[in-house]
PDB file of C-alpha atoms in Angstrom:
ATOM      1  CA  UNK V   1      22.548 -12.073   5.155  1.00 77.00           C
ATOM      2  CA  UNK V   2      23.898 -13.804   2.393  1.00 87.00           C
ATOM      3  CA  UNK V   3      23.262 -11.336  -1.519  1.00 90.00           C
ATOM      4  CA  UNK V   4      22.048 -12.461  -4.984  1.00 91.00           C
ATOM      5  CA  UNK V   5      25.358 -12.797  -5.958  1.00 93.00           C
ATOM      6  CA  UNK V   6      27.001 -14.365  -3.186  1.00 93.00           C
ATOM      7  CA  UNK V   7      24.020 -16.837  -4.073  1.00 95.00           C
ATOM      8  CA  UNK V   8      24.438 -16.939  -7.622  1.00 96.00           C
ATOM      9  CA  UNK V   9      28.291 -17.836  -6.999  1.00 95.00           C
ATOM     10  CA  UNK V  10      27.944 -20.157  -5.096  1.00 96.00           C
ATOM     11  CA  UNK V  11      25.401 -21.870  -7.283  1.00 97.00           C
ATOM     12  CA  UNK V  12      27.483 -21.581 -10.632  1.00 97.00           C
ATOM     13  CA  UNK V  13      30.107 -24.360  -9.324  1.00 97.00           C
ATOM     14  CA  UNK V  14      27.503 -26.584  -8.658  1.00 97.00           C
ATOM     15  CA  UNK V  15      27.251 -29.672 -10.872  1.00 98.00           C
ATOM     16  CA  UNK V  16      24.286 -32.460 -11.682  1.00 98.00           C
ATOM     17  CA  UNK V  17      25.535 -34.474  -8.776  1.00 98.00           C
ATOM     18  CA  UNK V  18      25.617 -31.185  -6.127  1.00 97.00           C
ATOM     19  CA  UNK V  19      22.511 -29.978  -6.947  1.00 97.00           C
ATOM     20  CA  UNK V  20      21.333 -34.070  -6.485  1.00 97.00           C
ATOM     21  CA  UNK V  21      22.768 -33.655  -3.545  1.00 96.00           C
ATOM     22  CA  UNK V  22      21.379 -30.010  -2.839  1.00 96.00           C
ATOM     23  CA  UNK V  23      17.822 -31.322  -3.489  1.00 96.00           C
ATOM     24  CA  UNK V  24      18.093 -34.094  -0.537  1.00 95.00           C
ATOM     25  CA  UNK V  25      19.611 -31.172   1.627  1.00 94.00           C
ATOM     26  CA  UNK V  26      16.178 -29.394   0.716  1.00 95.00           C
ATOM     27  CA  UNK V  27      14.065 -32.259   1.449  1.00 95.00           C
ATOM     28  CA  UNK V  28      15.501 -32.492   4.734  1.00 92.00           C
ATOM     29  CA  UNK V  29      15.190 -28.990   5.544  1.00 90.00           C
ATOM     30  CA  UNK V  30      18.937 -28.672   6.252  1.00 89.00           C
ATOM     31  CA  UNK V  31      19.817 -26.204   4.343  1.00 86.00           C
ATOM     32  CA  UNK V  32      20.319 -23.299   6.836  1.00 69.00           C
ATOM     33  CA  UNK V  33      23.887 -23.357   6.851  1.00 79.00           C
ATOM     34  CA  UNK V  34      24.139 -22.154   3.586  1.00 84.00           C
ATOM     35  CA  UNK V  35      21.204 -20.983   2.437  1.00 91.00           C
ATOM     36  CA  UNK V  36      18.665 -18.389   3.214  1.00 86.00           C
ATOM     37  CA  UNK V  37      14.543 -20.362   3.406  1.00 78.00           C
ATOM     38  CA  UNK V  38      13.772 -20.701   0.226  1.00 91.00           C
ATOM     39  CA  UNK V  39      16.454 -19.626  -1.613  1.00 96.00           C
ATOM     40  CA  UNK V  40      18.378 -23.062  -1.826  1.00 96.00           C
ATOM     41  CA  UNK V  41      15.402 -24.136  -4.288  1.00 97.00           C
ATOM     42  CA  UNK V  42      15.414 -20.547  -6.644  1.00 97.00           C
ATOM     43  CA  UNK V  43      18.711 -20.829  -7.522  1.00 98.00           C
ATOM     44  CA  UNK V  44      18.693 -24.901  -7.627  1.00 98.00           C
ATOM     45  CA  UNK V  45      16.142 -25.135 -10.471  1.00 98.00           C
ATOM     46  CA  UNK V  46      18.124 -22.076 -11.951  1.00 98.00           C
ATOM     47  CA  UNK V  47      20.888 -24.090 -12.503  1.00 98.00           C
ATOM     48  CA  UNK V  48      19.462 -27.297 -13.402  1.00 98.00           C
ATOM     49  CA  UNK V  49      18.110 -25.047 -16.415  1.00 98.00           C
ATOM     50  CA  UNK V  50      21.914 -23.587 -16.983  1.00 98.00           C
ATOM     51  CA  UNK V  51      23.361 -27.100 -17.298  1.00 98.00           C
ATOM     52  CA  UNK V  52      20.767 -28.061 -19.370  1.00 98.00           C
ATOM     53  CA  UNK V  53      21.745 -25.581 -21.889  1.00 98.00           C
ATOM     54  CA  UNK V  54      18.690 -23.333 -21.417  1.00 98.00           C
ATOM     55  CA  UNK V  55      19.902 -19.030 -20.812  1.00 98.00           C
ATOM     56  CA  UNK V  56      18.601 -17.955 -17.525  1.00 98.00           C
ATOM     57  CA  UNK V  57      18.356 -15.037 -16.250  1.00 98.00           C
ATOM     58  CA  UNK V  58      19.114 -15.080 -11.622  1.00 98.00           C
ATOM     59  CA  UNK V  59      16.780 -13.609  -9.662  1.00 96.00           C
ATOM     60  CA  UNK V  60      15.923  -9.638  -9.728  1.00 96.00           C
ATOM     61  CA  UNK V  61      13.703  -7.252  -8.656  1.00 94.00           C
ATOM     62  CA  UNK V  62      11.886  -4.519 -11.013  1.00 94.00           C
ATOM     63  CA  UNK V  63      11.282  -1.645 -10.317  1.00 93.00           C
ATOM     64  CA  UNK V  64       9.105   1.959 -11.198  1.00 92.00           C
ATOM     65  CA  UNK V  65       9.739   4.996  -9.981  1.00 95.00           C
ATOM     66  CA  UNK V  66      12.131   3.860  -7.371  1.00 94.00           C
ATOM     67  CA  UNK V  67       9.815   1.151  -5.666  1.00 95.00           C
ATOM     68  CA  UNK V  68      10.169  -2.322  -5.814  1.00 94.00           C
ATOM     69  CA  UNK V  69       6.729  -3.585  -7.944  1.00 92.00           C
ATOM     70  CA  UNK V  70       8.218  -7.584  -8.639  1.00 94.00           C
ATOM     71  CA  UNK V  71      10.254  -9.858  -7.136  1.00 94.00           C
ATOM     72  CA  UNK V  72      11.092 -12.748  -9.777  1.00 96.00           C
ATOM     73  CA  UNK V  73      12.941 -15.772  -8.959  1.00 97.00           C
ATOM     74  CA  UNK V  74      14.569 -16.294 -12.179  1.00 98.00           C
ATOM     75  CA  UNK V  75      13.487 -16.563 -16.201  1.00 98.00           C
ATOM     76  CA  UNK V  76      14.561 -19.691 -18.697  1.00 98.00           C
ATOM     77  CA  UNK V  77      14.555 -19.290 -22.206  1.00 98.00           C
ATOM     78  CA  UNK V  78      14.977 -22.586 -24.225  1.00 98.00           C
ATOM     79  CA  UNK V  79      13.500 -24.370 -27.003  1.00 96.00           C
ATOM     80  CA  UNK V  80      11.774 -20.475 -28.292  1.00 96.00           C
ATOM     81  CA  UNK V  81       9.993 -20.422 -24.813  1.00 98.00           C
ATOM     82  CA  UNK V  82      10.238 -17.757 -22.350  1.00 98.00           C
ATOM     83  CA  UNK V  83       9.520 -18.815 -18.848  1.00 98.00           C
ATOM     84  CA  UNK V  84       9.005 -17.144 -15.504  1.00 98.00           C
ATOM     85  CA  UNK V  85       9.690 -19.178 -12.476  1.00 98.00           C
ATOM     86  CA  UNK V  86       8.201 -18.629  -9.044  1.00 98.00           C
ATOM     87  CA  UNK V  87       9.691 -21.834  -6.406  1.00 98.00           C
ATOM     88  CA  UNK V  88       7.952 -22.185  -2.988  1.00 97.00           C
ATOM     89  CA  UNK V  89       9.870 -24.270  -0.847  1.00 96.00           C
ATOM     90  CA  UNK V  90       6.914 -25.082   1.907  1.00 95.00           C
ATOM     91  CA  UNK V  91       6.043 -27.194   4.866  1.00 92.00           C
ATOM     92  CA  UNK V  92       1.959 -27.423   3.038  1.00 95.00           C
ATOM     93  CA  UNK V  93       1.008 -27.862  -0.456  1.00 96.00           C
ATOM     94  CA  UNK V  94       1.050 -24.320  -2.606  1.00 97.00           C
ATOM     95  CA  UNK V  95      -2.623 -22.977  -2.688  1.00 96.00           C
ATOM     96  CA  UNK V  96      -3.335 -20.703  -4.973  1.00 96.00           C
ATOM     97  CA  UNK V  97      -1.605 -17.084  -4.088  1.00 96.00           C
ATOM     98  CA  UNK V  98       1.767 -17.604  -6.208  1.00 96.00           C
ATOM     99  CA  UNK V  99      -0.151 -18.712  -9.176  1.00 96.00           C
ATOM    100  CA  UNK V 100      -2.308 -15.423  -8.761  1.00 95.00           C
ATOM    101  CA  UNK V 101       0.579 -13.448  -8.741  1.00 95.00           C
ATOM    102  CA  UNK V 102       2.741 -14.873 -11.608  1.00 97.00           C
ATOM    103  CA  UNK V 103      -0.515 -14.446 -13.502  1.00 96.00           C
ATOM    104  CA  UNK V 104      -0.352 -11.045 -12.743  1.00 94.00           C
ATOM    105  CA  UNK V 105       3.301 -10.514 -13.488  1.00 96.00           C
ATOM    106  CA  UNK V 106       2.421 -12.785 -17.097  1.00 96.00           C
ATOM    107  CA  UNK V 107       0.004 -10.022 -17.866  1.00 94.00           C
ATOM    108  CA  UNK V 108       2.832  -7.041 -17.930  1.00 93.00           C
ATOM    109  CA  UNK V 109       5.230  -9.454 -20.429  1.00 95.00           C
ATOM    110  CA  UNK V 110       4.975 -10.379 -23.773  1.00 95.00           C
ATOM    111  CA  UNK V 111       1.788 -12.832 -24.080  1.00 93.00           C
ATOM    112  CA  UNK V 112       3.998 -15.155 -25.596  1.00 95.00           C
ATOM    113  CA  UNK V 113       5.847 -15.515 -21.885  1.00 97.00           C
ATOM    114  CA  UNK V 114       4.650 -18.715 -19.644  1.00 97.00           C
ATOM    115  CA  UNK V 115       5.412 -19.070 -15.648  1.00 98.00           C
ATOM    116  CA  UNK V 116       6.521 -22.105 -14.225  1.00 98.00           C
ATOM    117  CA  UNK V 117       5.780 -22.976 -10.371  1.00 98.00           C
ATOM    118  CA  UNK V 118       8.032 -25.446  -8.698  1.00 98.00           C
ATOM    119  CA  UNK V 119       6.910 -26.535  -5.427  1.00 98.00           C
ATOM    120  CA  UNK V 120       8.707 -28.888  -3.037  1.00 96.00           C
ATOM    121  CA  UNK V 121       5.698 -30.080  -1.673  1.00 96.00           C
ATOM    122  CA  UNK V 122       3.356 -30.135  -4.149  1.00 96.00           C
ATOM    123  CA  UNK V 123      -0.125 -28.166  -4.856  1.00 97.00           C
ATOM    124  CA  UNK V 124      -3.739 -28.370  -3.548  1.00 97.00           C
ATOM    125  CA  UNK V 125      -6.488 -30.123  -5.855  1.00 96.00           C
ATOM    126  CA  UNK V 126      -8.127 -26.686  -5.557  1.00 96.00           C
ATOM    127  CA  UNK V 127      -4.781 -24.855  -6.745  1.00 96.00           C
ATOM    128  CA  UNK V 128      -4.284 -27.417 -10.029  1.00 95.00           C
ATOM    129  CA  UNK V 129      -8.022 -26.899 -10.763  1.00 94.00           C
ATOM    130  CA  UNK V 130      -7.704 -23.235 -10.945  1.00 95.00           C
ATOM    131  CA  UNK V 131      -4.800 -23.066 -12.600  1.00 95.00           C
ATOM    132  CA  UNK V 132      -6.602 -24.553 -15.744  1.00 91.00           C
ATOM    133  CA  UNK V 133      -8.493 -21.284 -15.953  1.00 91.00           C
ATOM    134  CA  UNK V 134      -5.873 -18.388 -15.502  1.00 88.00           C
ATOM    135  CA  UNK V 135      -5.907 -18.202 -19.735  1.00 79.00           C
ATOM    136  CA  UNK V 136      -4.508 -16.663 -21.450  1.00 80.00           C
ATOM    137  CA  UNK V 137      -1.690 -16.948 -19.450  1.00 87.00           C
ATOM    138  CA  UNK V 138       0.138 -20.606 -19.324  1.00 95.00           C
ATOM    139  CA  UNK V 139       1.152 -21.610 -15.545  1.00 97.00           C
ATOM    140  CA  UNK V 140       2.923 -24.927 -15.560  1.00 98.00           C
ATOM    141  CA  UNK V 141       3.302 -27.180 -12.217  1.00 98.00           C
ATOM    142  CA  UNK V 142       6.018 -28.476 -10.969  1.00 98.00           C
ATOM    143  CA  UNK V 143       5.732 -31.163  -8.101  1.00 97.00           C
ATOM    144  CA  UNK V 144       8.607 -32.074  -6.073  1.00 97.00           C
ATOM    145  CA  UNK V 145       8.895 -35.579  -7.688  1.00 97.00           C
ATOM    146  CA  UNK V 146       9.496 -33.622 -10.929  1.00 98.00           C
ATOM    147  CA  UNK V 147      12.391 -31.835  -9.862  1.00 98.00           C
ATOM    148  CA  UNK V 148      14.153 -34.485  -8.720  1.00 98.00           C
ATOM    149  CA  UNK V 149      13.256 -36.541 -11.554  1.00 98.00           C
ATOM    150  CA  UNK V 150      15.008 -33.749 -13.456  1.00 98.00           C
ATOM    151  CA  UNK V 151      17.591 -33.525 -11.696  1.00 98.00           C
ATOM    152  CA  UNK V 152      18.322 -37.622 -11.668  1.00 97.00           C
ATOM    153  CA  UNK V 153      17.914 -37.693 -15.621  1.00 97.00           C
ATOM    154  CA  UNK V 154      20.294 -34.568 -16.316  1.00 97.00           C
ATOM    155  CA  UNK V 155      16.991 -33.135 -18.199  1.00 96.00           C
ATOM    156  CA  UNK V 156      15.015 -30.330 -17.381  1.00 98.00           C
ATOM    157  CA  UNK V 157      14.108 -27.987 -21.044  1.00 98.00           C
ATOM    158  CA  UNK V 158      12.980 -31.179 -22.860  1.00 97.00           C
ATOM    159  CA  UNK V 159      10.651 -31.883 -19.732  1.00 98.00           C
ATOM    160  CA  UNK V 160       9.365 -27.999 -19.878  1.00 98.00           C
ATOM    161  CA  UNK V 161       8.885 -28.436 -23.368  1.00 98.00           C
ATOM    162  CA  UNK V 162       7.076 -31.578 -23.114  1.00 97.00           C
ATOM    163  CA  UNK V 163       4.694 -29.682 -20.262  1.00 97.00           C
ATOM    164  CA  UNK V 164       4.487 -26.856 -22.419  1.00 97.00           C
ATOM    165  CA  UNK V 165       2.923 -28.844 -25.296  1.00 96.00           C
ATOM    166  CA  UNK V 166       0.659 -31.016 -23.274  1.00 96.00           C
ATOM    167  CA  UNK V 167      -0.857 -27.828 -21.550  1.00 95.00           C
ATOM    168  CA  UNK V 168      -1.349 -26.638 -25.308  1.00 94.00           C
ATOM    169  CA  UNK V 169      -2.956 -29.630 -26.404  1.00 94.00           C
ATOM    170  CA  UNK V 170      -4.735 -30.728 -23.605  1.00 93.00           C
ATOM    171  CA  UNK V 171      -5.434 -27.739 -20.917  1.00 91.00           C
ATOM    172  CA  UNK V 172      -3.458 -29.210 -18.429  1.00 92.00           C
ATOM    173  CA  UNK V 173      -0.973 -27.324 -16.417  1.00 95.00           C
ATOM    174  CA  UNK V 174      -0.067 -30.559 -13.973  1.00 95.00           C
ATOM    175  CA  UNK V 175       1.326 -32.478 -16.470  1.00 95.00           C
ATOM    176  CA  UNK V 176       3.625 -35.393 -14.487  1.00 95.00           C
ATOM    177  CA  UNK V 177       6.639 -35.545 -16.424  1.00 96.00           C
ATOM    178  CA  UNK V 178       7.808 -39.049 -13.828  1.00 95.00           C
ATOM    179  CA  UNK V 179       4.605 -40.593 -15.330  1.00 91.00           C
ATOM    180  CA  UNK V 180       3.501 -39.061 -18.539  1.00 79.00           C
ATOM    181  CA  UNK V 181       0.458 -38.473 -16.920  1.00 65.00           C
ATOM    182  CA  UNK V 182      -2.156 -36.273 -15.608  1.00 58.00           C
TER     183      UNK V 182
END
């Protein structure tokens, strides 16, 4: 089984172009050979962040008293925002369990900390809708269109940013940064 860091090496040579590249292996599902399910996605949008100039922070677990209470995928910190991210890399749109739980890992940080989901696939109506209501905490979306629009313009913190403001403005966590829509 391949470690953090074996992951987190590998990642760090990885420019714009590999992790284009990465993101079609992901699509495709054909990213056994090198990477563990799901893992090929953490550590993608990790980097995309790193390039982008944003301070990250690879994946960790805390712990109290010895026992493992949070498994986190990674944290950004750009533009004066602090950012969980949670990635699901599934067959089925993301229902609503992740989003519970970074909520609930929001509410032991700093309330001026947000959580970003990216999800290859997307999320159910019923999942957007009640992400809307987890206040005070801020969940942003992240559709697989997004990433890869991301990825294709070299420009992820500017897009968080411009989600980040939206949601502010407007209550909406779904923000499509491909569109400028909702």
């Amino acid at each position: 089984m391949t470690t953090d860091a074996e992951y987190q090496t590998r990642i760090t040579t990885y420019q714009w172009d590999d992790l284009i590249k990465l993101w079609s292996e992901i699509k495709e599902k054909k990213t056994s050979k090198f990477w563990d399910a799901g893992k090929a996605l953490e550590y993608l949008v990790l980097r995309a962040f790193e390039l982008d100039g944003a301070d990250i922070a690879w994946p960790y677990t805390v712990t109290i008293q010895g026992k493992i209470v949070e498994q986190i995928d990674g944290v950004v910190y750009t533009n004066s925002l602090a950012c969980l991210i949670e990635c699901k890399d599934t067959t089925e749109e993301v229902n609503i369990v992740p989003i519970a739980k970074l909520r609930n890992q929001l509410l032991r940080r700093p309330a001026t900390a947000i959580g970003s989901v990216f999800s290859r696939t997307g999320f159910t109506e019923a999942t957007v809708t009640l992400t809307g209501f987890v206040a005070p905490q801020t969940i942003l979306l992240w559709g697989g269109e997004e990433i890869e629009y991301s990825l294709e313009n070299k420009c992820i913190c500017e897009f968080l940013v411009k989600k980040y403001r939206v949601c502010v403005q407007k209550c909406i966590p779904n923000y499509d940064v491909t569109t400028e829509s909702f």
